[in-house]
Structures are given as structure tokens and as C-alpha cells.
Amino acid sequence: MRNKKRFGALLLAGAMALGMCMNTTVFAEKVPTVGNQEGTEQQPASAGITKRFEMAEGLDVPAATFKFTVEKAHGNDGPEASISNITYQAEENKGQVQNGKYVIEKTSAITFGNFPHAGEYVYTVKEKDESATNPSITYSEEQYTLRVRVANGANNTSLYIKDITAERDRSNGTETNKVAKISFTNTYRKNVSLKITKTTTGTLADKTKKFNFKITFEKSETEDTLANFQGTITRKGSAETETVTCQSGSATFTLADGDVLKFENLPAGTKYKVTEVEGEKDGYTPHVTVTDNGIRGKVINGTDGTDLSSSQNGNYAGENSNIVEFENKYVENPATGIIMNNLPFILLIGVAVLAFGTLAFVKKRRTSGR
């Protein structure tokens, strides 16, 4: 009897659990459609691609045309599809720079022919790699699987695109790879140069005097890492050159009147700062003028014995001229020949001599009085 009661209780519990399971609704994550658009017979779903063309600060937009392919998957008896080219004109508006680079977005629609019947049609969307003819542009390697679902109209005599979904990178069909936007990013790169010069002025200036400098680099926003740049110093009146290597983005060097340090093959957008490192006061007042991507700026005046930098926050190396001109003007001393830096010591010696002379004079008078 007890066993029957236990069996009945278990049977009741199982029935309740089964009922709860049957009444439970499992909510699956909604699969994103391209453009988040659900089509209707009056307004069928459509899709397009987005082109992101990026370049570092200091570069102008180059003339470029990007092309795309839409290939039907095996067994797809649907129509051909196509994407119009996206073209950029030379020096067109770049918009606002953000974090050291420009990103110019454009879009192009995917067009389809007439579908023969309702069902799912699968396509592969890619960008044509034309790096052989445009080596300065990095082309996107993204690949998307496009799934187009076509439905019957209300009267079963017409068809319309119900929705379009996309999966990135050779998707295996799982929803985790589905995206709501088909996007291709291209990066335009160009190497540029930077020149640093030194001039010493003043009638009594020492033209052989070397001044100490430090240069620091930060990577361009379109580069993954900061390279170890090498520059070449050309000394005035000498055929020999010296190499300056920037390890971990910085280096020190010296320049005298007429010397030039030049860096070649810097990625455009590389940020730099050049500082003349001053020691004790030596009568030379530093000045610096920066030509920033072809635009010559105002003279920045320093003071004798104080460091002077080309910019407080750094400059970006652009595709036009990048020149940092340091000038040290020697301030001549008065014709007395007294060097102002030594004046305090001369005064002390003078006071001592005067005191000694006064003491000798007083002593002599006392001796004469006797």
C-alpha cells in the first residue's frame, strides 16, 4: 500500500515537471540581418557593403577605386549579384582626424537579379585584391557568406526578399559568426622624411661647437609597432656620415653649425619631438622653427641654459616637407672683455685687492707718523 502511494506521488511530480517544461518558452537570440532590416512584400529587404578607407594624419586622400565580387555558392540556382565600385578622388575631403588618423566611409548596394522561386540563396562576398598595382594600399582580407531568404507574396504569384544575413570569414553557418554589417577596411600608407638642421650665428660664435640633442618617436596610428629608425648625420665640410639609431623610440646626438640629421622611410603619421638639451649658460640663445608637413611655423625662442623642444606635444611627419631648424645665436660680451658669467668672481678679487691696498696704505702712514 505504501509503495502504491509512493509510486503515485512520483508519477504526480513527474507529470508536474513535464507540464512545466512544456509551458516553458525558450527564447533564442535573434539572428542579426544586414542593416537590421526585415523585408516585406511592399519593401523587400536589401543589403549593402561599407568601405572604411583609413590613412594617418599628414596624408592626403589618394585616387583609388575599390572593387568587389559576389559569387554564387555551389547549388545556388539564383540570379547573379553585383556590387558597384567605390571610388575616392585625389585630395577629397577627409573629415576630422581622430586619434591620429582619418577614416573615410562610403557604401555601395548589393543588387540581385530575379529569383526563380522562394527559398534560401547563398553567396560569397569579397574585395578584389589589387595590391600589385596599388602597393601603398593594404586590401581587406575579410570574406562574408551572404544568405538571402526569398518568400512568396500574399497571392503566391510574386516573390520578395524576406531577409539577408551575413557571416564573416568562411562561416560554418553558426549564428556566432553572423554580423549586421558587411565592412571592408583598407589602409593607405606612405613613407616620409624628416630633416633636422643646426645653424650657429654671431660674430664671435664658435662654428665648431657641438650642441646636444634628443629625439623621440611615437608610432603612427596606422602601424602596429614602432620600428627602430635610423638617421644619417652629414657634417659640414666632411664627406663622412654618422648613423643615429633610435632604440625604443629615442636617441641622442650632437650637431654643430651646418650639420644635418635626416631620417628617411618614416611611416607617415609618425609623431616626433626634437629637443636641444642645454647645459650651463654659455652665451648661446636657442631658437627653433618647424616646417610641419610643408607649412613653416613661427620661430620658438628659448633662453640660454634651458632646454628647447620643437613642440610641446610633438609633431606628425607628413608627406610634404618636415624640417626642424635649430639656430643658436651667440650673444657677444661688452668690449671690456669681461665675461658676464665670471663677473662675480672678478668682483670678489677686486674687493680683495682693494682691501689689501687699503691695509697697506694705512700701515704705511702709521709707519711714516712714527
Short mmCIF file of C-alpha atoms in Angstrom, two decimals:
data_model
loop_
_atom_site.label_atom_id
_atom_site.label_comp_id
_atom_site.label_asym_id
_atom_site.label_seq_id
_atom_site.Cartn_x
_atom_site.Cartn_y
_atom_site.Cartn_z
CA MET A 1 0.00 0.00 0.00
CA ARG A 2 2.80 2.36 0.91
CA ASN A 3 4.60 1.52 -2.34
CA LYS A 4 1.49 2.43 -4.31
CA LYS A 5 1.29 5.80 -2.55
CA ARG A 6 4.97 6.49 -3.23
CA PHE A 7 4.58 5.49 -6.86
CA GLY A 8 1.56 7.79 -7.20
CA ALA A 9 3.47 10.71 -5.67
CA LEU A 10 6.40 10.17 -8.04
CA LEU A 11 4.04 9.96 -11.00
CA LEU A 12 2.36 13.23 -9.97
CA ALA A 13 5.72 15.00 -9.54
CA GLY A 14 6.87 13.79 -12.94
CA ALA A 15 3.67 14.99 -14.60
CA MET A 16 4.04 18.43 -13.00
CA ALA A 17 7.65 18.68 -14.11
CA LEU A 18 6.72 17.67 -17.65
CA GLY A 19 3.96 20.25 -17.70
CA MET A 20 6.33 22.98 -16.60
CA CYS A 21 8.80 22.01 -19.31
CA MET A 22 6.07 22.05 -21.95
CA ASN A 23 4.94 25.51 -20.87
CA THR A 24 8.46 26.92 -20.84
CA THR A 25 9.35 29.02 -23.87
CA VAL A 26 12.98 29.03 -24.95
CA PHE A 27 13.97 32.41 -26.35
CA ALA A 28 16.70 32.15 -28.97
CA GLU A 29 18.91 35.13 -29.72
CA LYS A 30 17.62 36.98 -32.76
CA VAL A 31 19.85 36.50 -35.79
CA PRO A 32 21.00 39.94 -36.99
CA THR A 33 20.06 40.85 -40.51
CA VAL A 34 22.31 43.01 -42.64
CA GLY A 35 21.21 46.54 -41.93
CA ASN A 36 18.75 45.17 -39.31
CA GLN A 37 16.01 45.28 -41.95
CA GLU A 38 13.17 42.74 -42.14
CA GLY A 39 11.66 42.77 -45.62
CA THR A 40 8.01 42.93 -46.65
CA GLU A 41 6.28 42.46 -49.98
CA GLN A 42 5.93 46.23 -50.28
CA GLN A 43 9.50 46.94 -49.13
CA PRO A 44 11.81 43.94 -49.65
CA ALA A 45 14.97 43.60 -47.59
CA SER A 46 18.16 44.97 -49.12
CA ALA A 47 21.84 44.91 -48.25
CA GLY A 48 24.98 46.88 -48.93
CA ILE A 49 28.64 46.96 -48.01
CA THR A 50 30.64 49.62 -46.15
CA LYS A 51 34.11 50.71 -47.20
CA ARG A 52 36.40 52.15 -44.49
CA PHE A 53 39.42 53.87 -46.04
CA GLU A 54 41.92 54.93 -43.37
CA MET A 55 45.15 56.91 -43.50
CA ALA A 56 47.45 58.57 -40.99
CA GLU A 57 47.45 62.25 -40.14
CA GLY A 58 49.69 64.07 -42.60
CA LEU A 59 48.44 62.25 -45.72
CA ASP A 60 46.07 63.41 -48.43
CA VAL A 61 43.48 61.07 -49.91
CA PRO A 62 44.89 59.25 -52.96
CA ALA A 63 42.87 58.46 -56.06
CA ALA A 64 41.66 54.88 -55.60
CA THR A 65 38.87 52.60 -56.80
CA PHE A 66 37.82 49.52 -54.83
CA LYS A 67 36.09 46.57 -56.49
CA PHE A 68 34.13 43.64 -55.08
CA THR A 69 32.95 40.20 -56.13
CA VAL A 70 29.72 38.34 -55.31
CA GLU A 71 29.96 34.64 -56.15
CA LYS A 72 27.13 32.12 -56.01
CA ALA A 73 27.68 29.12 -53.76
CA HIS A 74 27.55 25.60 -55.20
CA GLY A 75 23.96 24.59 -55.94
CA ASN A 76 22.68 28.15 -55.95
CA ASP A 77 20.25 28.44 -58.87
CA GLY A 78 19.53 32.06 -58.09
CA PRO A 79 20.43 35.14 -60.11
CA GLU A 80 23.82 36.81 -60.35
CA ALA A 81 24.57 39.58 -57.87
CA SER A 82 26.90 42.57 -58.07
CA ILE A 83 28.32 45.49 -56.09
CA SER A 84 29.19 48.84 -57.67
CA ASN A 85 32.77 50.07 -57.34
CA ILE A 86 33.61 52.58 -54.63
CA THR A 87 35.84 55.44 -55.79
CA TYR A 88 37.88 58.03 -53.89
CA GLN A 89 39.09 61.19 -55.61
CA ALA A 90 42.58 62.59 -55.01
CA GLU A 91 42.67 65.07 -52.12
CA GLU A 92 38.94 64.81 -51.42
CA ASN A 93 37.63 65.88 -48.04
CA LYS A 94 38.95 63.66 -45.23
CA GLY A 95 36.69 64.91 -42.48
CA GLN A 96 38.02 65.22 -38.94
CA VAL A 97 41.12 63.45 -37.71
CA GLN A 98 40.52 61.07 -34.81
CA ASN A 99 43.31 59.57 -32.73
CA GLY A 100 45.96 60.44 -35.30
CA LYS A 101 44.22 59.09 -38.40
CA TYR A 102 41.39 59.72 -40.84
CA VAL A 103 38.68 57.18 -41.65
CA ILE A 104 36.50 57.92 -44.69
CA GLU A 105 33.45 55.68 -45.02
CA LYS A 106 31.43 55.06 -48.18
CA THR A 107 28.77 52.50 -49.04
CA SER A 108 27.60 50.54 -52.08
CA ALA A 109 24.46 48.45 -52.54
CA ILE A 110 24.32 44.74 -53.42
CA THR A 111 21.97 44.22 -56.34
CA PHE A 112 20.30 40.94 -57.35
CA GLY A 113 18.54 39.76 -60.48
CA ASN A 114 15.16 37.98 -60.44
CA PHE A 115 14.86 34.99 -58.12
CA PRO A 116 13.21 31.89 -59.67
CA HIS A 117 11.42 30.68 -56.53
CA ALA A 118 11.17 31.05 -52.76
CA GLY A 119 14.00 29.65 -50.68
CA GLU A 120 17.48 30.45 -49.41
CA TYR A 121 20.25 31.58 -51.76
CA VAL A 122 23.88 31.67 -50.64
CA TYR A 123 26.60 34.00 -51.96
CA THR A 124 30.21 34.82 -51.05
CA VAL A 125 31.23 38.50 -50.89
CA LYS A 126 34.88 39.56 -51.13
CA GLU A 127 37.01 42.53 -52.09
CA LYS A 128 39.34 42.32 -55.08
CA ASP A 129 42.99 42.45 -54.04
CA GLU A 130 44.75 44.93 -56.31
CA SER A 131 47.87 45.42 -54.19
CA ALA A 132 50.02 44.54 -57.20
CA THR A 133 49.01 47.80 -58.86
CA ASN A 134 48.48 49.77 -55.62
CA PRO A 135 51.27 48.62 -53.25
CA SER A 136 50.74 51.56 -50.88
CA ILE A 137 47.22 50.33 -50.04
CA THR A 138 46.53 47.35 -47.79
CA TYR A 139 43.46 45.47 -49.02
CA SER A 140 40.92 43.79 -46.79
CA GLU A 141 41.04 40.00 -46.43
CA GLU A 142 37.55 39.82 -44.98
CA GLN A 143 35.14 37.36 -46.59
CA TYR A 144 31.42 37.11 -45.95
CA THR A 145 28.85 34.39 -46.61
CA LEU A 146 25.59 36.05 -47.60
CA ARG A 147 22.29 34.21 -47.07
CA VAL A 148 19.28 35.63 -48.89
CA ARG A 149 15.85 34.29 -47.92
CA VAL A 150 13.18 34.79 -50.56
CA ALA A 151 9.48 34.40 -49.66
CA ASN A 152 6.26 34.08 -51.65
CA GLY A 153 3.96 37.06 -51.84
CA ALA A 154 0.41 37.09 -50.49
CA ASN A 155 -1.10 35.91 -53.77
CA ASN A 156 1.66 33.37 -54.39
CA THR A 157 2.37 34.98 -57.76
CA SER A 158 5.22 37.23 -56.65
CA LEU A 159 8.42 36.90 -54.65
CA TYR A 160 10.24 39.23 -52.29
CA ILE A 161 13.42 39.20 -50.21
CA LYS A 162 12.39 38.49 -46.63
CA ASP A 163 15.78 38.97 -45.00
CA ILE A 164 19.52 38.90 -45.64
CA THR A 165 22.09 37.67 -43.13
CA ALA A 166 25.87 37.65 -43.32
CA GLU A 167 28.57 35.53 -41.70
CA ARG A 168 32.18 36.66 -41.51
CA ASP A 169 35.24 34.63 -42.55
CA ARG A 170 34.21 31.35 -44.15
CA SER A 171 31.40 30.81 -41.67
CA ASN A 172 30.28 27.30 -40.84
CA GLY A 173 26.71 28.54 -40.53
CA THR A 174 26.68 29.05 -36.76
CA GLU A 175 24.97 32.17 -35.50
CA THR A 176 28.03 33.28 -33.52
CA ASN A 177 29.67 34.46 -36.75
CA LYS A 178 26.70 36.43 -38.01
CA VAL A 179 27.13 40.19 -38.36
CA ALA A 180 24.76 43.06 -39.04
CA LYS A 181 27.25 44.94 -41.25
CA ILE A 182 29.43 43.91 -44.17
CA SER A 183 32.55 46.04 -43.85
CA PHE A 184 35.91 46.18 -45.61
CA THR A 185 38.80 48.27 -44.24
CA ASN A 186 41.71 49.48 -46.35
CA THR A 187 44.79 51.33 -45.09
CA TYR A 188 46.82 53.80 -47.13
CA ARG A 189 50.48 54.05 -46.09
CA LYS A 190 53.36 56.17 -47.31
CA ASN A 191 56.94 56.69 -46.14
CA VAL A 192 58.16 60.24 -45.50
CA SER A 193 61.35 62.01 -44.37
CA LEU A 194 62.40 64.28 -41.50
CA LYS A 195 65.35 66.71 -41.55
CA ILE A 196 66.97 68.44 -38.56
CA THR A 197 69.44 71.28 -39.13
CA LYS A 198 71.72 73.38 -36.92
CA THR A 199 72.94 76.93 -37.53
CA THR A 200 75.16 78.99 -35.23
CA THR A 201 75.15 82.77 -35.67
CA GLY A 202 77.06 85.65 -34.15
CA THR A 203 80.33 87.43 -34.97
CA LEU A 204 82.18 85.64 -32.19
CA ALA A 205 80.23 82.35 -32.42
CA ASP A 206 82.25 79.13 -32.34
CA LYS A 207 81.26 77.37 -35.57
CA THR A 208 82.79 74.09 -34.39
CA LYS A 209 80.86 73.93 -31.12
CA LYS A 210 78.59 70.86 -30.91
CA PHE A 211 75.19 71.07 -29.26
CA ASN A 212 73.39 68.15 -27.61
CA PHE A 213 70.00 66.90 -28.83
CA LYS A 214 67.43 64.24 -28.05
CA ILE A 215 64.76 62.91 -30.42
CA THR A 216 61.75 60.78 -29.50
CA PHE A 217 59.30 58.96 -31.78
CA GLU A 218 55.80 57.54 -31.32
CA LYS A 219 54.35 55.08 -33.82
CA SER A 220 51.90 56.13 -36.50
CA GLU A 221 48.29 55.18 -35.72
CA THR A 222 48.19 53.06 -38.88
CA GLU A 223 51.17 50.96 -37.75
CA ASP A 224 51.12 48.04 -35.32
CA THR A 225 54.57 48.62 -33.80
CA LEU A 226 57.26 51.29 -33.55
CA ALA A 227 60.30 50.46 -35.64
CA ASN A 228 63.92 51.28 -34.74
CA PHE A 229 64.51 54.20 -37.10
CA GLN A 230 67.95 55.10 -38.41
CA GLY A 231 69.04 58.59 -39.38
CA THR A 232 72.18 59.90 -41.04
CA ILE A 233 74.24 62.91 -39.90
CA THR A 234 76.13 64.83 -42.56
CA ARG A 235 78.83 67.02 -41.03
CA LYS A 236 79.65 70.38 -42.56
CA GLY A 237 82.72 70.16 -44.77
CA SER A 238 83.07 66.39 -44.37
CA ALA A 239 82.29 63.58 -46.78
CA GLU A 240 81.87 61.10 -43.93
CA THR A 241 78.50 60.41 -42.34
CA GLU A 242 77.34 59.15 -38.94
CA THR A 243 74.39 56.89 -38.13
CA VAL A 244 71.87 57.65 -35.38
CA THR A 245 69.77 54.65 -34.31
CA CYS A 246 66.59 55.16 -32.31
CA GLN A 247 66.17 52.20 -30.00
CA SER A 248 62.75 52.02 -28.35
CA GLY A 249 61.80 55.31 -29.95
CA SER A 250 64.55 57.66 -28.75
CA ALA A 251 68.16 58.65 -29.40
CA THR A 252 70.69 61.36 -28.55
CA PHE A 253 73.06 63.10 -30.96
CA THR A 254 75.13 66.26 -31.47
CA LEU A 255 75.07 68.87 -34.20
CA ALA A 256 77.36 71.80 -34.95
CA ASP A 257 76.91 74.68 -37.37
CA GLY A 258 75.96 73.39 -40.83
CA ASP A 259 75.33 69.79 -39.72
CA VAL A 260 72.19 67.96 -40.86
CA LEU A 261 70.45 64.85 -39.48
CA LYS A 262 67.98 63.19 -41.85
CA PHE A 263 65.58 60.29 -41.34
CA GLU A 264 64.20 58.50 -44.39
CA ASN A 265 61.36 55.99 -44.64
CA LEU A 266 59.37 57.12 -41.62
CA PRO A 267 55.75 55.92 -41.81
CA ALA A 268 53.53 58.94 -42.39
CA GLY A 269 51.84 59.95 -39.17
CA THR A 270 54.86 59.10 -37.02
CA LYS A 271 54.91 61.52 -34.09
CA TYR A 272 58.24 63.09 -33.16
CA LYS A 273 59.77 65.67 -30.84
CA VAL A 274 63.29 67.11 -31.08
CA THR A 275 64.82 68.77 -28.02
CA GLU A 276 68.03 70.75 -27.73
CA VAL A 277 69.43 69.79 -24.36
CA GLU A 278 71.07 72.79 -22.73
CA GLY A 279 73.71 72.60 -20.04
CA GLU A 280 75.23 75.58 -18.28
CA LYS A 281 74.82 79.04 -19.70
CA ASP A 282 77.33 79.55 -22.48
CA GLY A 283 76.17 82.71 -24.20
CA TYR A 284 74.21 80.86 -26.92
CA THR A 285 70.46 81.50 -27.09
CA PRO A 286 68.50 78.74 -28.90
CA HIS A 287 65.66 79.24 -31.39
CA VAL A 288 63.72 76.66 -33.40
CA THR A 289 61.44 76.80 -36.45
CA VAL A 290 59.39 73.79 -37.59
CA THR A 291 58.12 73.16 -41.12
CA ASP A 292 55.22 70.83 -40.40
CA ASN A 293 54.06 68.86 -43.45
CA GLY A 294 55.04 71.71 -45.77
CA ILE A 295 53.79 74.57 -43.57
CA ARG A 296 56.52 76.67 -41.94
CA GLY A 297 55.63 77.75 -38.44
CA LYS A 298 56.70 80.64 -36.26
CA VAL A 299 60.05 80.88 -34.53
CA ILE A 300 60.06 79.49 -30.99
CA ASN A 301 62.52 81.41 -28.82
CA GLY A 302 64.39 79.75 -25.99
CA THR A 303 66.70 81.01 -23.28
CA ASP A 304 70.36 80.38 -22.67
CA GLY A 305 70.85 77.31 -20.45
CA THR A 306 67.27 75.98 -20.87
CA ASP A 307 66.08 73.02 -22.98
CA LEU A 308 64.12 73.89 -26.12
CA SER A 309 61.78 71.46 -27.96
CA SER A 310 60.33 71.56 -31.46
CA SER A 311 56.86 71.17 -29.96
CA GLN A 312 55.40 70.61 -26.53
CA ASN A 313 53.11 67.80 -27.69
CA GLY A 314 55.08 66.61 -30.71
CA ASN A 315 54.62 66.91 -34.48
CA TYR A 316 53.33 64.46 -37.10
CA ALA A 317 55.57 63.62 -40.04
CA GLY A 318 53.50 64.21 -43.19
CA GLU A 319 54.03 63.53 -46.88
CA ASN A 320 55.29 67.08 -47.52
CA SER A 321 58.42 68.75 -46.09
CA ASN A 322 59.21 68.06 -42.42
CA ILE A 323 62.12 70.23 -41.26
CA VAL A 324 63.24 71.25 -37.78
CA GLU A 325 65.68 74.19 -37.87
CA PHE A 326 67.64 74.99 -34.72
CA GLU A 327 69.57 78.25 -34.53
CA ASN A 328 71.86 79.22 -31.69
CA LYS A 329 72.73 82.91 -31.57
CA TYR A 330 75.82 83.90 -29.66
CA VAL A 331 75.28 87.00 -27.54
CA GLU A 332 78.51 88.99 -27.68
CA ASN A 333 80.00 90.33 -24.46
CA PRO A 334 80.77 94.03 -23.98
CA ALA A 335 84.09 95.26 -25.39
CA THR A 336 85.52 95.46 -21.84
CA GLY A 337 86.46 91.85 -22.23
CA ILE A 338 84.68 90.96 -19.01
CA ILE A 339 82.75 87.74 -19.36
CA MET A 340 79.47 88.24 -17.54
CA ASN A 341 79.45 84.68 -16.26
CA ASN A 342 82.76 85.39 -14.44
CA LEU A 343 81.82 88.86 -13.21
CA PRO A 344 81.02 87.77 -9.61
CA PHE A 345 84.45 86.19 -9.24
CA ILE A 346 86.16 89.24 -10.73
CA LEU A 347 84.32 91.49 -8.28
CA LEU A 348 85.44 89.34 -5.35
CA ILE A 349 89.03 89.52 -6.50
CA GLY A 350 88.70 93.30 -6.94
CA VAL A 351 87.34 93.73 -3.43
CA ALA A 352 90.18 91.63 -2.03
CA VAL A 353 92.80 93.67 -3.90
CA LEU A 354 91.20 96.92 -2.76
CA ALA A 355 91.13 95.75 0.85
CA PHE A 356 94.77 94.66 0.66
CA GLY A 357 95.76 98.02 -0.86
CA THR A 358 93.88 99.96 1.79
CA LEU A 359 95.51 97.94 4.55
CA ALA A 360 98.96 98.56 3.09
CA PHE A 361 98.28 102.30 2.76
CA VAL A 362 97.13 102.62 6.37
CA LYS A 363 100.12 100.67 7.61
CA LYS A 364 102.50 102.87 5.63
CA ARG A 365 101.02 106.05 7.10
CA ARG A 366 101.37 104.71 10.60
CA THR A 367 105.00 103.89 9.93
CA SER A 368 105.65 107.37 8.50
CA GLY A 369 103.99 109.03 11.52
CA ARG A 370 106.49 107.49 13.83
#
